[in-house]
Short mmCIF file of C-alpha atoms in Angstrom, two decimals:
data_model
loop_
_atom_site.label_atom_id
_atom_site.label_comp_id
_atom_site.label_asym_id
_atom_site.label_seq_id
_atom_site.Cartn_x
_atom_site.Cartn_y
_atom_site.Cartn_z
CA VAL A 17 8.62 138.33 37.84
CA GLN A 18 7.06 136.58 40.88
CA SER A 19 8.86 133.27 40.09
CA TYR A 20 12.03 135.07 39.46
CA GLN A 21 11.98 136.99 42.76
CA SER A 22 10.88 133.75 44.70
CA LYS A 23 13.78 131.70 43.46
CA LEU A 24 16.39 134.41 44.14
CA ARG A 25 14.95 135.02 47.69
CA TYR A 26 15.49 131.29 48.37
CA PHE A 27 18.98 131.60 46.90
CA VAL A 28 19.86 134.57 49.04
CA ALA A 29 18.53 132.97 52.15
CA GLN A 30 20.79 129.93 51.71
CA PHE A 31 23.95 131.62 50.52
CA GLU A 32 23.96 134.84 52.59
CA GLY A 33 27.38 136.29 52.91
CA LYS A 34 28.69 134.17 49.93
CA THR A 35 30.41 136.17 47.19
CA ILE A 36 28.99 135.79 43.69
CA ASN A 37 32.32 135.04 42.16
CA SER A 38 32.77 132.07 44.47
CA PHE A 39 29.96 130.01 43.19
CA SER A 40 30.45 126.69 41.44
CA PRO A 41 28.16 124.53 39.36
CA LEU A 42 28.04 122.08 42.38
CA ASP A 43 26.65 124.95 44.53
CA ILE A 44 23.70 125.43 42.23
CA GLN A 45 23.23 121.77 41.67
CA ASN A 46 22.96 120.89 45.51
CA PHE A 47 20.64 123.95 45.97
CA ILE A 48 18.25 122.46 43.56
CA GLN A 49 18.72 118.86 44.57
CA ASP A 50 17.72 119.87 48.23
CA ARG A 51 14.48 121.24 47.07
CA ILE A 52 13.69 118.14 45.03
CA ASN A 53 14.48 115.81 47.90
CA GLY A 54 12.34 117.96 50.32
CA ASN A 55 15.26 118.97 52.59
CA VAL A 56 14.07 122.55 52.82
CA LYS A 57 11.08 124.09 54.49
CA CYS A 58 8.57 125.99 52.33
CA ARG A 59 8.75 129.82 52.73
CA ILE A 60 6.69 132.76 51.54
CA PHE A 61 7.82 136.30 51.61
CA ARG A 62 5.23 138.92 52.52
CA ASP A 63 5.57 142.60 53.40
CA GLY A 64 9.40 142.12 53.89
CA LYS A 65 8.96 139.37 56.24
CA VAL A 66 9.82 135.44 55.76
CA LEU A 67 7.19 133.11 56.99
CA GLU A 68 8.09 129.38 57.10
CA TYR A 69 5.78 126.53 56.79
CA GLU A 70 5.93 123.05 58.37
CA LYS A 71 5.75 121.33 54.97
CA ASP A 72 8.77 120.69 52.93
CA ILE A 73 9.60 122.14 49.42
CA LEU A 74 9.15 119.50 46.82
CA TRP A 75 10.10 120.88 43.49
CA THR A 76 8.56 119.32 40.47
CA ARG A 77 10.23 118.89 36.97
CA ASN A 78 8.60 122.11 35.72
CA THR A 79 9.83 124.01 38.77
CA VAL A 80 13.38 122.71 38.36
CA LYS A 81 13.17 123.80 34.76
CA ALA A 82 11.96 127.29 35.72
CA ALA A 83 14.59 127.53 38.64
CA ARG A 84 17.48 126.75 36.11
CA ALA A 85 16.21 129.42 33.84
CA VAL A 86 15.97 131.92 36.59
CA PHE A 87 19.59 131.13 37.89
CA ARG A 88 20.91 131.07 34.36
CA THR A 89 19.48 134.58 33.66
CA PHE A 90 20.78 135.92 37.01
CA PHE A 91 24.34 134.71 36.46
CA ASN A 92 24.31 136.04 32.85
CA TRP A 93 23.44 139.41 34.39
CA CYS A 94 26.27 139.05 36.88
CA ILE A 95 28.74 138.20 34.03
CA MET A 96 27.53 141.20 31.95
CA ASN A 97 28.12 143.55 34.77
CA GLY A 98 31.49 141.99 35.90
CA TYR A 99 30.46 140.40 39.16
CA TYR A 100 31.13 136.83 37.92
CA LYS A 101 34.19 136.11 36.07
CA ASN A 102 33.83 132.45 34.81
CA THR A 103 31.49 130.57 32.63
CA ASN A 104 27.76 130.66 33.83
CA PRO A 105 27.66 127.88 36.43
CA VAL A 106 24.21 126.86 35.52
CA LYS A 107 25.33 125.94 32.01
CA LEU A 108 27.85 123.53 33.42
CA ILE A 109 25.29 121.51 35.67
CA ASP A 110 24.64 117.94 34.39
CA GLY A 111 20.82 118.04 33.84
CA ASN A 112 20.76 114.25 34.05
CA THR A 113 21.70 114.48 37.87
CA ILE A 114 18.83 116.94 38.94
CA ILE A 115 15.64 115.22 37.52
CA SER A 116 12.57 115.47 39.72
CA ASP A 117 9.92 112.72 39.96
CA ASN A 118 7.70 114.74 42.43
CA GLU A 119 4.10 114.92 41.31
CA PRO A 120 2.73 118.51 40.87
CA PRO A 121 -0.26 119.47 43.19
CA LEU A 122 -3.69 118.86 41.61
CA ARG A 123 -4.91 122.35 40.86
CA ASN A 124 -7.66 121.80 38.38
CA LYS A 125 -10.60 119.51 39.48
CA ALA A 126 -13.44 118.54 37.32
CA PHE A 127 -16.95 119.92 38.28
CA THR A 128 -19.17 117.20 39.76
CA LYS A 129 -22.60 116.71 38.18
CA ALA A 130 -24.14 118.55 41.12
CA ASP A 131 -21.77 121.49 40.47
CA ASN A 132 -22.65 121.53 36.86
CA LEU A 133 -26.33 121.62 37.53
CA VAL A 134 -25.97 124.58 39.94
CA ILE A 135 -23.62 126.48 37.66
CA MET A 136 -25.89 125.97 34.52
CA LYS A 137 -28.93 126.93 36.45
CA TYR A 138 -27.36 130.11 37.57
CA LEU A 139 -26.21 130.98 34.01
CA ASP A 140 -29.61 130.24 32.47
CA GLU A 141 -31.07 132.79 34.97
CA HIS A 142 -28.35 135.44 34.78
CA HIS A 143 -26.29 134.94 31.53
CA PRO A 144 -28.25 132.86 29.18
CA ALA A 145 -25.86 133.59 26.38
CA VAL A 146 -22.97 132.32 28.39
CA ALA A 147 -25.04 129.19 29.21
CA PHE A 148 -25.67 128.62 25.42
CA PHE A 149 -22.00 129.23 24.69
CA CYS A 150 -20.94 126.48 27.34
CA ARG A 151 -23.35 124.08 26.03
CA VAL A 152 -22.16 124.43 22.47
CA LEU A 153 -18.62 124.12 23.60
CA TYR A 154 -19.33 120.95 25.32
CA LEU A 155 -21.43 119.39 22.50
CA THR A 156 -18.84 120.34 19.85
CA CYS A 157 -15.28 120.48 21.39
CA LEU A 158 -14.83 123.68 19.41
CA ARG A 159 -12.26 126.12 20.74
CA PRO A 160 -13.66 129.21 22.52
CA GLY A 161 -11.90 131.44 20.16
CA GLU A 162 -13.48 129.71 17.16
CA LEU A 163 -17.03 129.59 18.61
CA ILE A 164 -17.02 133.37 19.27
CA LYS A 165 -16.36 134.02 15.65
CA LEU A 166 -18.99 131.59 14.18
CA LYS A 167 -22.20 133.03 12.56
CA VAL A 168 -25.55 131.50 11.97
CA LYS A 169 -24.77 130.65 8.46
CA ASP A 170 -22.03 128.36 9.65
CA PHE A 171 -24.71 126.04 11.09
CA ASN A 172 -26.49 123.91 8.51
CA LEU A 173 -29.35 122.10 10.26
CA GLU A 174 -30.29 120.12 7.19
CA THR A 175 -26.78 118.52 6.58
CA ARG A 176 -26.23 118.50 10.34
CA GLN A 177 -22.91 120.19 10.03
CA ILE A 178 -21.02 123.15 11.41
CA THR A 179 -18.53 124.75 9.08
CA ILE A 180 -15.35 126.18 10.60
CA PRO A 181 -14.10 128.77 8.02
CA PHE A 182 -10.29 128.69 7.35
CA GLY A 183 -9.80 132.13 8.58
CA ILE A 184 -11.38 131.12 12.01
CA SER A 185 -9.81 127.62 12.55
CA LYS A 186 -6.70 127.37 14.67
CA ASN A 187 -5.84 124.20 12.75
CA ARG A 188 -4.70 125.56 9.37
CA LYS A 189 -2.43 122.73 8.26
CA ASN A 190 -4.88 121.18 5.80
CA LYS A 191 -6.04 124.65 4.36
CA THR A 192 -9.45 123.34 4.12
CA PHE A 193 -12.78 123.93 5.92
CA GLU A 194 -13.39 121.84 9.10
CA ARG A 195 -16.71 120.54 9.65
CA ILE A 196 -18.19 119.19 12.84
CA TYR A 197 -21.30 116.89 13.06
CA ILE A 198 -24.40 118.40 14.80
CA SER A 199 -25.46 115.81 17.36
CA GLU A 200 -29.05 115.16 18.30
CA GLU A 201 -28.69 117.09 21.57
CA LEU A 202 -27.11 120.13 19.82
CA LEU A 203 -29.68 120.12 17.21
CA GLN A 204 -32.34 120.24 19.84
CA LEU A 205 -30.56 123.21 21.47
CA LEU A 206 -30.30 125.12 18.22
CA ASN A 207 -33.91 124.58 17.46
CA ASP A 208 -34.93 125.68 20.91
CA HIS A 209 -33.42 128.99 20.21
CA ASP A 210 -34.88 128.97 16.70
CA ILE A 211 -31.56 129.63 15.12
CA SER A 212 -32.86 129.30 11.50
CA SER A 213 -35.03 132.44 12.04
CA PHE A 214 -32.10 134.74 12.57
CA ASP A 215 -30.15 136.65 9.88
CA PRO A 216 -27.36 134.18 8.46
CA ASN A 217 -24.66 136.83 9.41
CA CYS A 218 -25.62 137.07 13.06
CA PHE A 219 -22.94 135.90 15.42
CA ILE A 220 -24.02 132.99 17.81
CA SER A 221 -22.01 134.23 20.72
CA THR A 222 -23.30 137.65 21.85
CA ASN A 223 -24.81 139.37 24.90
CA SER A 224 -28.11 139.71 23.13
CA SER A 225 -31.16 138.56 25.07
CA GLU A 226 -31.99 136.51 22.02
CA ILE A 227 -28.55 134.92 22.06
CA PHE A 228 -27.72 135.62 18.45
CA GLY A 229 -26.95 139.24 17.25
CA ILE A 230 -24.54 141.57 15.24
CA THR A 231 -21.97 142.18 18.02
CA PRO A 232 -19.98 139.05 19.15
CA PHE A 233 -18.56 138.36 22.51
CA GLY A 234 -15.21 139.85 23.34
CA GLN A 235 -12.51 137.33 23.54
CA ASN A 236 -12.65 136.87 27.24
CA THR A 237 -16.20 137.79 28.01
CA PRO A 238 -17.79 134.40 28.31
CA TYR A 239 -14.94 133.02 30.53
CA ASN A 240 -15.08 136.15 32.85
CA GLN A 241 -18.95 135.89 33.18
CA PHE A 242 -18.63 132.06 33.83
CA VAL A 243 -16.07 132.67 36.49
#
């Protein structure tokens, strides 16, 4: 909804006073191309007011794709309600003429080693189960949704293997159990928590002070606590 509203606000700002039925594919194409080229200042809409930044808009390939979908939906609505009498103009745009090579902004940055030490120290003191969860994820490359459902019995310290049951694994193409090797570092972690002394049916991702227990984490619990 936010993306839809944002795109249409820019649209209204540029074409204020223009009747819907007078739009052509070229109007839409030029509108998008200007934002790819950086010919328009970035704006935000807050509390009914328009605030303009000094920086130019530089739509990326994904933004262009999203914008075309928004405008296509908008004109479909106009056609259904009798405001636009022709073929949806967005459908007539030549996609090969509005391709963006703009790099998307870097939003996700890896933690530094110093960051990791601070975070894990905090988790060890306040959320030891989440700290354990993070370490096992790192050492196995398991998916969080898989790790949450694993039990003690899925960890075989003798064969040094973790078995991912078919019903848990996201990858179901082979219809067989996935097995992951237990590295030396992971083995040490499991032994430090004395995993072999627990009931085989205990989950390994819980809020229990002993880490392992009968009630597993909720789907988003470790993520929310980590954040």
